Amino acid sequence: MGDIFGLIIVRPFGLILMWIYQMVGSYGLAVILFAVLAKIILFPLSYKSKKSMLKMNAVQGRLQELQKKYANNKVKLNEEMQKLYESEGVSPMSGCLPTFITLPIMMGLYYAVQKPLTFMIGLGTADIALLGNKVGIDVATVAAKSATYQLDIAQGLNKFLDASGVFSNDIMGLSQNIKELLIPIDFNFFGLDLSLTPHISQPSVLWLIPLLSGLTAFLSSYIMQKMQKTQAAGTMKTMLYMMPLMSVYFGFLFPASIGIYWVTNNILTTVQEYALTKYLNKRHPVLTDIEMRQKEQEEKRAAREEKMQRIAEEGTRPDPNTSRKKRDKK
């Protein structure tokens, strides 16, 4: 990980996570609230992206017609597709933008969680090595073998806490800098140690997190597919199964706290997708090509029925000329 990424992305995320943790006093809840905060910040972008995606779905029928018409002329096809996008105010890539932005957030949070002493507390390499010695971990030896050694150190430091949750004098043979910065982190969350990484070969209660991650990812993909109005939903069938499998896989690679973030993000995404689609369809309805054709057919059918009814009424209505002739004869 580059120093620039760590300074610009990871360190701020670590500070935010630590600030939330100190506010609520629960590491697991801090991760959940971090996910909520990220979702709130990204909501305007998600809103705009969703509007564009609905418009994109609406023109799928015309896109397919263009693809058939210019199947042998890719240049002309691209030109016509671009004209269609411009006339409808559609940006094909706008729907992917929130996903692209989510990736650095995930990476930044991962490193902040993986190295809490560096990015949450702000300790230097030498200070971390001293703390490692306090808990019996040789940082020089384990750093190259374990990506989560700082979690082990942070967890090991908790044995030096006294009854009031403050570090005892047993650990205070440290520099003033460490004393001022060091903050105990309790990784326990409803009986789960979020500093640990679930292992596929070691069944435990931590398996719940990767499994929940996969289940919520499936639910999110399923809802997104059902909310699509056109045949474009067929392109999401692969995601329906791939995303849950990837969520489970990564759940067994990353610390449990990352899995908690992933579960929370999946649930928030599901709720947001459903609510935004309902809201936008009500406030800014966009008819798909199929729906437009159906509406046109219904309007034509209604016009024909109205015309036939009018003709039928005129056929049964007495002719005023005939009535006048009868009066004249009398």
mmCIF file of C-alpha atoms in Angstrom:
data_model
loop_
_atom_site.group_PDB
_atom_site.id
_atom_site.type_symbol
_atom_site.label_atom_id
_atom_site.label_comp_id
_atom_site.label_asym_id
_atom_site.label_seq_id
_atom_site.Cartn_x
_atom_site.Cartn_y
_atom_site.Cartn_z
ATOM 1 C CA MET A 1 0.000 0.000 0.000
ATOM 2 C CA GLY A 2 1.407 3.334 -1.019
ATOM 3 C CA ASP A 3 2.118 6.076 1.515
ATOM 4 C CA ILE A 4 -0.155 8.503 -0.376
ATOM 5 C CA PHE A 5 -3.137 6.131 -0.213
ATOM 6 C CA GLY A 6 -2.460 5.524 3.454
ATOM 7 C CA LEU A 7 -2.224 9.229 4.218
ATOM 8 C CA ILE A 8 -5.162 10.446 2.116
ATOM 9 C CA ILE A 9 -7.616 7.554 2.458
ATOM 10 C CA VAL A 10 -6.741 5.078 5.199
ATOM 11 C CA ARG A 11 -5.664 7.446 7.974
ATOM 12 C CA PRO A 12 -8.838 9.596 7.749
ATOM 13 C CA PHE A 13 -10.948 6.432 7.746
ATOM 14 C CA GLY A 14 -9.051 5.193 10.783
ATOM 15 C CA LEU A 15 -9.640 8.480 12.600
ATOM 16 C CA ILE A 16 -13.357 8.398 11.761
ATOM 17 C CA LEU A 17 -13.632 4.803 12.919
ATOM 18 C CA MET A 18 -11.798 5.609 16.170
ATOM 19 C CA TRP A 19 -13.965 8.693 16.746
ATOM 20 C CA ILE A 20 -17.158 6.655 16.307
ATOM 21 C CA TYR A 21 -15.766 3.914 18.541
ATOM 22 C CA GLN A 22 -15.001 6.386 21.322
ATOM 23 C CA MET A 23 -18.494 7.854 20.943
ATOM 24 C CA VAL A 24 -20.430 4.565 21.119
ATOM 25 C CA GLY A 25 -17.990 2.353 23.037
ATOM 26 C CA SER A 26 -18.546 -0.665 20.771
ATOM 27 C CA TYR A 27 -16.177 -1.682 17.985
ATOM 28 C CA GLY A 28 -18.808 -3.648 16.083
ATOM 29 C CA LEU A 29 -21.327 -0.832 16.328
ATOM 30 C CA ALA A 30 -18.628 1.617 15.193
ATOM 31 C CA VAL A 31 -18.081 -0.441 12.027
ATOM 32 C CA ILE A 32 -21.848 -0.530 11.393
ATOM 33 C CA LEU A 33 -22.171 3.232 11.861
ATOM 34 C CA PHE A 34 -19.164 3.762 9.596
ATOM 35 C CA ALA A 35 -21.051 1.867 6.869
ATOM 36 C CA VAL A 36 -24.156 3.993 7.491
ATOM 37 C CA LEU A 37 -22.115 7.202 7.321
ATOM 38 C CA ALA A 38 -20.480 6.142 4.049
ATOM 39 C CA LYS A 39 -23.914 5.350 2.595
ATOM 40 C CA ILE A 40 -25.275 8.747 3.614
ATOM 41 C CA ILE A 41 -22.316 10.588 2.077
ATOM 42 C CA LEU A 42 -22.651 8.647 -1.176
ATOM 43 C CA PHE A 43 -26.442 8.951 -1.334
ATOM 44 C CA PRO A 44 -26.574 11.975 -3.716
ATOM 45 C CA LEU A 45 -24.360 10.084 -6.147
ATOM 46 C CA SER A 46 -26.464 6.937 -5.753
ATOM 47 C CA TYR A 47 -29.627 8.953 -6.372
ATOM 48 C CA LYS A 48 -28.286 10.453 -9.582
ATOM 49 C CA SER A 49 -26.941 7.076 -10.683
ATOM 50 C CA LYS A 50 -30.290 5.403 -10.085
ATOM 51 C CA LYS A 51 -32.128 7.994 -12.174
ATOM 52 C CA SER A 52 -29.703 7.436 -15.024
ATOM 53 C CA MET A 53 -30.011 3.667 -14.680
ATOM 54 C CA LEU A 54 -33.800 3.829 -14.954
ATOM 55 C CA LYS A 55 -33.468 5.920 -18.103
ATOM 56 C CA MET A 56 -30.940 3.414 -19.423
ATOM 57 C CA ASN A 57 -33.382 0.581 -18.842
ATOM 58 C CA ALA A 58 -36.068 2.525 -20.670
ATOM 59 C CA VAL A 59 -34.106 2.605 -23.935
ATOM 60 C CA GLN A 60 -33.003 -1.030 -23.941
ATOM 61 C CA GLY A 61 -35.568 -1.912 -26.601
ATOM 62 C CA ARG A 62 -34.291 0.777 -28.982
ATOM 63 C CA LEU A 63 -30.689 -0.237 -28.259
ATOM 64 C CA GLN A 64 -31.468 -3.812 -29.239
ATOM 65 C CA GLU A 65 -33.110 -2.604 -32.457
ATOM 66 C CA LEU A 66 -29.992 -0.573 -33.273
ATOM 67 C CA GLN A 67 -27.773 -3.563 -32.559
ATOM 68 C CA LYS A 68 -29.780 -5.683 -34.987
ATOM 69 C CA LYS A 69 -29.966 -2.952 -37.616
ATOM 70 C CA TYR A 70 -26.232 -2.135 -37.561
ATOM 71 C CA ALA A 71 -24.892 -5.551 -36.594
ATOM 72 C CA ASN A 72 -22.362 -5.400 -39.429
ATOM 73 C CA ASN A 73 -21.379 -1.769 -38.999
ATOM 74 C CA LYS A 74 -19.876 -1.157 -35.560
ATOM 75 C CA VAL A 75 -18.924 2.434 -36.314
ATOM 76 C CA LYS A 76 -22.457 3.373 -37.334
ATOM 77 C CA LEU A 77 -23.833 1.452 -34.361
ATOM 78 C CA ASN A 78 -21.689 3.422 -31.919
ATOM 79 C CA GLU A 79 -22.733 6.691 -33.568
ATOM 80 C CA GLU A 80 -26.433 5.862 -33.351
ATOM 81 C CA MET A 81 -26.119 4.639 -29.776
ATOM 82 C CA GLN A 82 -24.364 7.855 -28.793
ATOM 83 C CA LYS A 83 -27.131 9.897 -30.434
ATOM 84 C CA LEU A 84 -29.727 7.920 -28.499
ATOM 85 C CA TYR A 85 -27.873 8.442 -25.224
ATOM 86 C CA GLU A 86 -27.611 12.177 -25.839
ATOM 87 C CA SER A 87 -31.265 12.570 -26.873
ATOM 88 C CA GLU A 88 -32.457 10.707 -23.763
ATOM 89 C CA GLY A 89 -29.904 12.239 -21.384
ATOM 90 C CA VAL A 90 -28.429 8.853 -20.512
ATOM 91 C CA SER A 91 -24.887 8.128 -19.343
ATOM 92 C CA PRO A 92 -24.043 4.392 -19.628
ATOM 93 C CA MET A 93 -21.240 4.593 -17.046
ATOM 94 C CA SER A 94 -23.098 6.571 -14.390
ATOM 95 C CA GLY A 95 -24.669 3.439 -12.939
ATOM 96 C CA CYS A 96 -21.240 1.974 -12.239
ATOM 97 C CA LEU A 97 -19.780 5.037 -10.535
ATOM 98 C CA PRO A 98 -21.030 4.272 -6.990
ATOM 99 C CA THR A 99 -19.516 0.782 -7.276
ATOM 100 C CA PHE A 100 -16.155 2.213 -8.306
ATOM 101 C CA ILE A 101 -16.197 4.633 -5.376
ATOM 102 C CA THR A 102 -17.162 1.860 -2.948
ATOM 103 C CA LEU A 103 -13.969 -0.047 -3.749
ATOM 104 C CA PRO A 104 -11.508 2.503 -2.283
ATOM 105 C CA ILE A 105 -13.785 2.812 0.743
ATOM 106 C CA MET A 106 -13.608 -0.944 1.232
ATOM 107 C CA MET A 107 -9.832 -0.953 0.760
ATOM 108 C CA GLY A 108 -9.353 2.008 3.080
ATOM 109 C CA LEU A 109 -11.490 0.466 5.797
ATOM 110 C CA TYR A 110 -9.719 -2.874 5.372
ATOM 111 C CA TYR A 111 -6.292 -1.347 6.037
ATOM 112 C CA ALA A 112 -7.668 0.775 8.890
ATOM 113 C CA VAL A 113 -9.091 -2.364 10.498
ATOM 114 C CA GLN A 114 -6.042 -4.465 9.670
ATOM 115 C CA LYS A 115 -3.605 -1.971 11.221
ATOM 116 C CA PRO A 116 -5.484 -0.179 14.012
ATOM 117 C CA LEU A 117 -2.307 0.859 15.857
ATOM 118 C CA THR A 118 -1.082 2.718 12.765
ATOM 119 C CA PHE A 119 -4.262 4.173 11.309
ATOM 120 C CA MET A 120 -6.745 4.354 14.196
ATOM 121 C CA ILE A 121 -4.381 5.304 17.013
ATOM 122 C CA GLY A 122 -1.540 6.852 15.012
ATOM 123 C CA LEU A 123 1.491 5.034 16.454
ATOM 124 C CA GLY A 124 4.796 4.752 14.601
ATOM 125 C CA THR A 125 6.672 1.588 13.680
ATOM 126 C CA ALA A 126 9.041 1.771 16.666
ATOM 127 C CA ASP A 127 6.160 2.291 19.108
ATOM 128 C CA ILE A 128 4.271 -0.682 17.655
ATOM 129 C CA ALA A 129 7.382 -2.835 18.018
ATOM 130 C CA LEU A 130 7.633 -1.892 21.719
ATOM 131 C CA LEU A 131 3.982 -2.777 22.267
ATOM 132 C CA GLY A 132 4.551 -6.049 20.448
ATOM 133 C CA ASN A 133 7.301 -6.921 22.884
ATOM 134 C CA LYS A 134 4.937 -6.161 25.775
ATOM 135 C CA VAL A 135 2.489 -8.831 24.576
ATOM 136 C CA GLY A 136 5.115 -11.299 23.406
ATOM 137 C CA ILE A 137 4.963 -10.623 19.659
ATOM 138 C CA ASP A 138 8.159 -10.025 17.701
ATOM 139 C CA VAL A 139 7.004 -7.545 15.072
ATOM 140 C CA ALA A 140 10.143 -7.970 12.962
ATOM 141 C CA THR A 141 9.377 -11.685 12.656
ATOM 142 C CA VAL A 142 5.592 -11.737 12.233
ATOM 143 C CA ALA A 143 5.118 -8.622 10.077
ATOM 144 C CA ALA A 144 6.152 -10.466 6.923
ATOM 145 C CA LYS A 145 3.981 -13.500 7.729
ATOM 146 C CA SER A 146 0.781 -12.009 9.113
ATOM 147 C CA ALA A 147 -1.180 -9.062 7.744
ATOM 148 C CA THR A 148 -3.191 -8.809 10.958
ATOM 149 C CA TYR A 149 -0.402 -8.807 13.547
ATOM 150 C CA GLN A 150 -1.461 -5.359 14.774
ATOM 151 C CA LEU A 151 -4.876 -6.771 15.636
ATOM 152 C CA ASP A 152 -3.135 -9.453 17.691
ATOM 153 C CA ILE A 153 -1.102 -6.795 19.502
ATOM 154 C CA ALA A 154 -4.147 -4.588 20.122
ATOM 155 C CA GLN A 155 -6.056 -7.574 21.450
ATOM 156 C CA GLY A 156 -3.121 -8.678 23.610
ATOM 157 C CA LEU A 157 -2.856 -5.215 25.166
ATOM 158 C CA ASN A 158 -6.310 -5.611 26.675
ATOM 159 C CA LYS A 159 -4.943 -7.988 29.292
ATOM 160 C CA PHE A 160 -3.187 -4.963 30.834
ATOM 161 C CA LEU A 161 -6.489 -3.158 31.477
ATOM 162 C CA ASP A 162 -7.593 -2.713 35.052
ATOM 163 C CA ALA A 163 -11.153 -2.971 36.363
ATOM 164 C CA SER A 164 -11.965 0.564 35.229
ATOM 165 C CA GLY A 165 -10.827 -0.109 31.636
ATOM 166 C CA VAL A 166 -7.604 1.875 31.944
ATOM 167 C CA PHE A 167 -4.135 0.503 31.190
ATOM 168 C CA SER A 168 -2.406 -0.557 34.387
ATOM 169 C CA ASN A 169 1.122 0.387 35.408
ATOM 170 C CA ASP A 170 2.357 -2.978 34.057
ATOM 171 C CA ILE A 171 2.306 -1.534 30.556
ATOM 172 C CA MET A 172 3.270 2.003 31.366
ATOM 173 C CA GLY A 173 7.002 1.516 31.059
ATOM 174 C CA LEU A 174 6.626 3.188 27.692
ATOM 175 C CA SER A 175 7.388 6.560 26.175
ATOM 176 C CA GLN A 176 5.159 9.529 26.925
ATOM 177 C CA ASN A 177 4.111 9.568 23.264
ATOM 178 C CA ILE A 178 2.642 6.073 23.492
ATOM 179 C CA LYS A 179 0.969 6.822 26.826
ATOM 180 C CA GLU A 180 -0.815 9.808 25.348
ATOM 181 C CA LEU A 181 -1.952 8.025 22.178
ATOM 182 C CA LEU A 182 -2.680 4.515 23.346
ATOM 183 C CA ILE A 183 -6.413 3.715 23.536
ATOM 184 C CA PRO A 184 -7.756 0.256 24.415
ATOM 185 C CA ILE A 185 -9.917 -1.353 21.720
ATOM 186 C CA ASP A 186 -12.466 -3.979 22.752
ATOM 187 C CA PHE A 187 -13.100 -6.172 19.711
ATOM 188 C CA ASN A 188 -15.909 -8.150 21.376
ATOM 189 C CA PHE A 189 -19.286 -7.792 19.670
ATOM 190 C CA PHE A 190 -22.123 -9.981 20.935
ATOM 191 C CA GLY A 191 -19.646 -12.677 21.880
ATOM 192 C CA LEU A 192 -17.716 -12.482 18.589
ATOM 193 C CA ASP A 193 -14.073 -11.436 18.472
ATOM 194 C CA LEU A 194 -14.005 -9.123 15.459
ATOM 195 C CA SER A 195 -10.196 -9.048 15.430
ATOM 196 C CA LEU A 196 -10.154 -12.682 14.285
ATOM 197 C CA THR A 197 -10.452 -13.968 10.736
ATOM 198 C CA PRO A 198 -12.873 -16.857 10.106
ATOM 199 C CA HIS A 199 -11.158 -19.967 8.754
ATOM 200 C CA ILE A 200 -12.919 -22.420 6.461
ATOM 201 C CA SER A 201 -10.984 -25.313 8.013
ATOM 202 C CA GLN A 202 -11.897 -24.303 11.579
ATOM 203 C CA PRO A 203 -15.665 -24.288 12.120
ATOM 204 C CA SER A 204 -16.711 -21.689 14.677
ATOM 205 C CA VAL A 205 -19.382 -19.155 15.439
ATOM 206 C CA LEU A 206 -17.413 -16.692 13.270
ATOM 207 C CA TRP A 207 -18.686 -18.623 10.253
ATOM 208 C CA LEU A 208 -21.938 -16.720 10.748
ATOM 209 C CA ILE A 209 -20.366 -13.558 9.390
ATOM 210 C CA PRO A 210 -19.263 -14.864 5.954
ATOM 211 C CA LEU A 211 -22.551 -16.749 5.622
ATOM 212 C CA LEU A 212 -24.577 -13.638 6.483
ATOM 213 C CA SER A 213 -22.424 -11.675 4.064
ATOM 214 C CA GLY A 214 -23.261 -14.102 1.257
ATOM 215 C CA LEU A 215 -26.961 -14.193 2.162
ATOM 216 C CA THR A 216 -27.340 -10.407 2.251
ATOM 217 C CA ALA A 217 -25.362 -10.074 -0.996
ATOM 218 C CA PHE A 218 -27.777 -12.516 -2.648
ATOM 219 C CA LEU A 219 -30.748 -10.563 -1.289
ATOM 220 C CA SER A 220 -29.282 -7.296 -2.570
ATOM 221 C CA SER A 221 -28.631 -8.717 -6.061
ATOM 222 C CA TYR A 222 -32.067 -10.356 -6.155
ATOM 223 C CA ILE A 223 -33.875 -7.136 -5.245
ATOM 224 C CA MET A 224 -31.864 -5.160 -7.801
ATOM 225 C CA GLN A 225 -32.743 -7.690 -10.502
ATOM 226 C CA LYS A 226 -36.434 -7.683 -9.632
ATOM 227 C CA MET A 227 -36.566 -3.899 -9.687
ATOM 228 C CA GLN A 228 -35.386 -3.813 -13.313
ATOM 229 C CA LYS A 229 -38.198 -3.355 -15.828
ATOM 230 C CA THR A 230 -36.723 -4.689 -19.047
ATOM 231 C CA GLN A 231 -34.764 -7.567 -20.455
ATOM 232 C CA ALA A 232 -31.617 -5.834 -19.201
ATOM 233 C CA ALA A 233 -32.283 -7.631 -15.931
ATOM 234 C CA GLY A 234 -31.011 -10.779 -17.626
ATOM 235 C CA THR A 235 -27.489 -9.377 -17.561
ATOM 236 C CA MET A 236 -27.643 -9.369 -13.780
ATOM 237 C CA LYS A 237 -28.317 -13.097 -13.458
ATOM 238 C CA THR A 238 -24.606 -13.815 -13.177
ATOM 239 C CA MET A 239 -24.278 -11.226 -10.400
ATOM 240 C CA LEU A 240 -27.141 -12.896 -8.570
ATOM 241 C CA TYR A 241 -24.872 -15.839 -7.789
ATOM 242 C CA MET A 242 -21.361 -14.466 -8.242
ATOM 243 C CA MET A 243 -21.607 -11.636 -5.710
ATOM 244 C CA PRO A 244 -22.820 -13.865 -2.845
ATOM 245 C CA LEU A 245 -20.092 -16.414 -3.566
ATOM 246 C CA MET A 246 -17.459 -13.687 -3.622
ATOM 247 C CA SER A 247 -18.829 -12.264 -0.369
ATOM 248 C CA VAL A 248 -18.523 -15.635 1.345
ATOM 249 C CA TYR A 249 -15.038 -16.163 -0.084
ATOM 250 C CA PHE A 250 -13.718 -12.800 1.081
ATOM 251 C CA GLY A 251 -15.471 -13.282 4.411
ATOM 252 C CA PHE A 252 -13.009 -16.094 5.102
ATOM 253 C CA LEU A 253 -10.022 -13.970 4.068
ATOM 254 C CA PHE A 254 -10.615 -10.730 5.968
ATOM 255 C CA PRO A 255 -11.069 -9.981 9.678
ATOM 256 C CA ALA A 256 -14.603 -10.455 10.977
ATOM 257 C CA SER A 257 -15.036 -6.689 11.343
ATOM 258 C CA ILE A 258 -14.816 -6.324 7.552
ATOM 259 C CA GLY A 259 -17.532 -8.947 7.250
ATOM 260 C CA ILE A 260 -19.719 -6.891 9.601
ATOM 261 C CA TYR A 261 -19.203 -3.872 7.338
ATOM 262 C CA TRP A 262 -20.066 -5.947 4.265
ATOM 263 C CA VAL A 263 -23.259 -7.322 5.834
ATOM 264 C CA THR A 264 -24.354 -3.823 6.860
ATOM 265 C CA ASN A 265 -23.564 -2.367 3.449
ATOM 266 C CA ASN A 266 -25.529 -5.133 1.694
ATOM 267 C CA ILE A 267 -28.579 -4.509 3.867
ATOM 268 C CA LEU A 268 -28.393 -0.736 3.346
ATOM 269 C CA THR A 269 -27.969 -1.218 -0.410
ATOM 270 C CA THR A 270 -31.036 -3.464 -0.547
ATOM 271 C CA VAL A 271 -33.208 -0.967 1.321
ATOM 272 C CA GLN A 272 -31.867 1.963 -0.711
ATOM 273 C CA GLU A 273 -32.403 0.187 -4.028
ATOM 274 C CA TYR A 274 -36.010 -0.659 -3.217
ATOM 275 C CA ALA A 275 -36.867 2.758 -1.792
ATOM 276 C CA LEU A 276 -35.162 4.754 -4.567
ATOM 277 C CA THR A 277 -36.773 2.731 -7.335
ATOM 278 C CA LYS A 278 -40.233 3.147 -5.838
ATOM 279 C CA TYR A 279 -39.703 6.858 -5.214
ATOM 280 C CA LEU A 280 -38.262 7.668 -8.634
ATOM 281 C CA ASN A 281 -40.902 5.663 -10.479
ATOM 282 C CA LYS A 282 -43.550 7.661 -8.634
ATOM 283 C CA ARG A 283 -41.993 11.129 -8.837
ATOM 284 C CA HIS A 284 -40.148 10.813 -12.148
ATOM 285 C CA PRO A 285 -41.794 7.931 -14.046
ATOM 286 C CA VAL A 286 -39.798 6.640 -16.987
ATOM 287 C CA LEU A 287 -41.589 4.324 -19.367
ATOM 288 C CA THR A 288 -39.619 1.555 -21.002
ATOM 289 C CA ASP A 289 -39.930 0.887 -24.721
ATOM 290 C CA ILE A 290 -42.237 -2.031 -24.006
ATOM 291 C CA GLU A 291 -44.416 0.054 -21.703
ATOM 292 C CA MET A 292 -44.548 2.886 -24.264
ATOM 293 C CA ARG A 293 -45.752 0.469 -26.935
ATOM 294 C CA GLN A 294 -48.323 -0.961 -24.547
ATOM 295 C CA LYS A 295 -49.508 2.548 -23.674
ATOM 296 C CA GLU A 296 -49.784 3.480 -27.355
ATOM 297 C CA GLN A 297 -51.753 0.305 -28.070
ATOM 298 C CA GLU A 298 -54.056 0.996 -25.123
ATOM 299 C CA GLU A 299 -54.613 4.573 -26.300
ATOM 300 C CA LYS A 300 -55.395 3.387 -29.845
ATOM 301 C CA ARG A 301 -57.753 0.725 -28.519
ATOM 302 C CA ALA A 302 -59.504 3.263 -26.302
ATOM 303 C CA ALA A 303 -59.846 5.644 -29.273
ATOM 304 C CA ARG A 304 -61.369 2.879 -31.441
ATOM 305 C CA GLU A 305 -63.832 1.926 -28.713
ATOM 306 C CA GLU A 306 -64.823 5.553 -28.242
ATOM 307 C CA LYS A 307 -65.340 5.980 -31.986
ATOM 308 C CA MET A 308 -67.453 2.815 -32.246
ATOM 309 C CA GLN A 309 -69.541 3.913 -29.270
ATOM 310 C CA ARG A 310 -70.092 7.321 -30.864
ATOM 311 C CA ILE A 311 -71.177 5.710 -34.148
ATOM 312 C CA ALA A 312 -73.524 3.401 -32.291
ATOM 313 C CA GLU A 313 -75.081 6.331 -30.425
ATOM 314 C CA GLU A 314 -75.541 8.283 -33.655
ATOM 315 C CA GLY A 315 -77.214 5.251 -35.251
ATOM 316 C CA THR A 316 -79.896 5.103 -32.565
ATOM 317 C CA ARG A 317 -80.437 8.880 -32.354
ATOM 318 C CA PRO A 318 -83.524 10.148 -34.297
ATOM 319 C CA ASP A 319 -82.749 12.112 -37.488
ATOM 320 C CA PRO A 320 -83.818 15.771 -36.992
ATOM 321 C CA ASN A 321 -84.604 16.164 -40.730
ATOM 322 C CA THR A 322 -87.016 13.235 -40.618
ATOM 323 C CA SER A 323 -88.782 14.700 -37.593
ATOM 324 C CA ARG A 324 -89.177 18.053 -39.320
ATOM 325 C CA LYS A 325 -90.706 16.452 -42.442
ATOM 326 C CA LYS A 326 -93.279 14.657 -40.298
ATOM 327 C CA ARG A 327 -94.304 17.954 -38.668
ATOM 328 C CA ASP A 328 -94.656 19.664 -42.069
ATOM 329 C CA LYS A 329 -97.003 16.934 -43.318
ATOM 330 C CA LYS A 330 -99.236 17.383 -40.340
#
